[in-house]
PDB file of C-alpha atoms in Angstrom:
ATOM      1  CA  MET A  16      50.513 -41.278 -38.941  1.00  0.00           C
ATOM      2  CA  SER A  17      52.007 -37.464 -36.758  1.00  0.00           C
ATOM      3  CA  ASP A  18      49.560 -37.335 -33.517  1.00  0.00           C
ATOM      4  CA  ARG A  19      48.089 -34.228 -35.773  1.00  0.00           C
ATOM      5  CA  ALA A  20      46.938 -36.304 -38.520  1.00  0.00           C
ATOM      6  CA  GLY A  21      43.510 -36.673 -36.094  1.00  0.00           C
ATOM      7  CA  LEU A  22      43.494 -32.425 -36.217  1.00  0.00           C
ATOM      8  CA  VAL A  23      43.613 -32.253 -39.786  1.00  0.00           C
ATOM      9  CA  ASN A  24      40.998 -35.005 -40.224  1.00  0.00           C
ATOM     10  CA  ARG A  25      38.017 -33.487 -41.750  1.00  0.00           C
ATOM     11  CA  ARG A  26      34.926 -35.642 -39.992  1.00  0.00           C
ATOM     12  CA  PHE A  27      37.244 -34.833 -36.750  1.00  0.00           C
ATOM     13  CA  LEU A  28      36.983 -31.436 -36.989  1.00  0.00           C
ATOM     14  CA  LEU A  29      33.458 -31.669 -38.202  1.00  0.00           C
ATOM     15  CA  LEU A  30      32.125 -33.580 -35.000  1.00  0.00           C
ATOM     16  CA  VAL A  31      34.318 -31.541 -32.454  1.00  0.00           C
ATOM     17  CA  SER A  32      32.811 -28.129 -34.051  1.00  0.00           C
ATOM     18  CA  GLY A  33      29.121 -29.563 -34.074  1.00  0.00           C
ATOM     19  CA  GLU A  34      29.348 -30.533 -30.166  1.00  0.00           C
ATOM     20  CA  ALA A  35      30.782 -27.213 -29.595  1.00  0.00           C
ATOM     21  CA  LEU A  36      27.605 -25.520 -31.168  1.00  0.00           C
ATOM     22  CA  SER A  37      25.337 -28.224 -29.813  1.00  0.00           C
ATOM     23  CA  ILE A  38      27.086 -26.998 -26.402  1.00  0.00           C
ATOM     24  CA  ILE A  39      27.034 -23.463 -26.472  1.00  0.00           C
ATOM     25  CA  GLY A  40      22.828 -23.886 -27.768  1.00  0.00           C
ATOM     26  CA  ASP A  41      22.494 -25.573 -24.882  1.00  0.00           C
ATOM     27  CA  GLN A  42      23.172 -23.184 -22.841  1.00  0.00           C
ATOM     28  CA  LEU A  43      21.605 -20.267 -24.371  1.00  0.00           C
ATOM     29  CA  THR A  44      18.291 -22.180 -23.668  1.00  0.00           C
ATOM     30  CA  ARG A  45      19.448 -22.387 -20.495  1.00  0.00           C
ATOM     31  CA  ILE A  46      19.461 -18.556 -20.141  1.00  0.00           C
ATOM     32  CA  ALA A  47      16.248 -17.908 -22.556  1.00  0.00           C
ATOM     33  CA  ALA A  48      14.353 -19.991 -20.319  1.00  0.00           C
ATOM     34  CA  ILE A  49      15.414 -18.330 -17.053  1.00  0.00           C
ATOM     35  CA  TRP A  50      14.608 -15.142 -18.875  1.00  0.00           C
ATOM     36  CA  LEU A  51      11.542 -16.383 -19.888  1.00  0.00           C
ATOM     37  CA  ILE A  52      10.279 -16.537 -16.114  1.00  0.00           C
ATOM     38  CA  LEU A  53      11.449 -13.411 -15.510  1.00  0.00           C
ATOM     39  CA  GLU A  54       9.564 -12.130 -17.644  1.00  0.00           C
ATOM     40  CA  ILE A  55       6.559 -13.764 -17.007  1.00  0.00           C
ATOM     41  CA  ALA A  56       6.530 -14.330 -13.290  1.00  0.00           C
ATOM     42  CA  SER A  57       8.697 -10.884 -12.299  1.00  0.00           C
ATOM     43  CA  ASN A  58       9.559 -12.787  -9.726  1.00  0.00           C
ATOM     44  CA  LEU A  59      13.499 -14.230  -8.771  1.00  0.00           C
ATOM     45  CA  ALA A  60      11.903 -16.910  -6.600  1.00  0.00           C
ATOM     46  CA  ALA A  61      10.214 -18.148  -9.622  1.00  0.00           C
ATOM     47  CA  VAL A  62      13.562 -19.466 -10.984  1.00  0.00           C
ATOM     48  CA  GLY A  63      14.739 -21.049  -7.926  1.00  0.00           C
ATOM     49  CA  PHE A  64      12.153 -23.229  -8.669  1.00  0.00           C
ATOM     50  CA  TRP A  65      13.024 -24.025 -11.939  1.00  0.00           C
TER      51      TRP A  65
END
């Protein structure tokens, strides 16, 4: 087997792409929570306590 065989494996590609989407989703959730706190409290100090 060559070194590139792992990169061509469909299961591996699904795992890596799923993990990447999960990381992006986690970061978007963090941004949305900060945005929500700013909308509700209208106070930057409230974000610091989160």
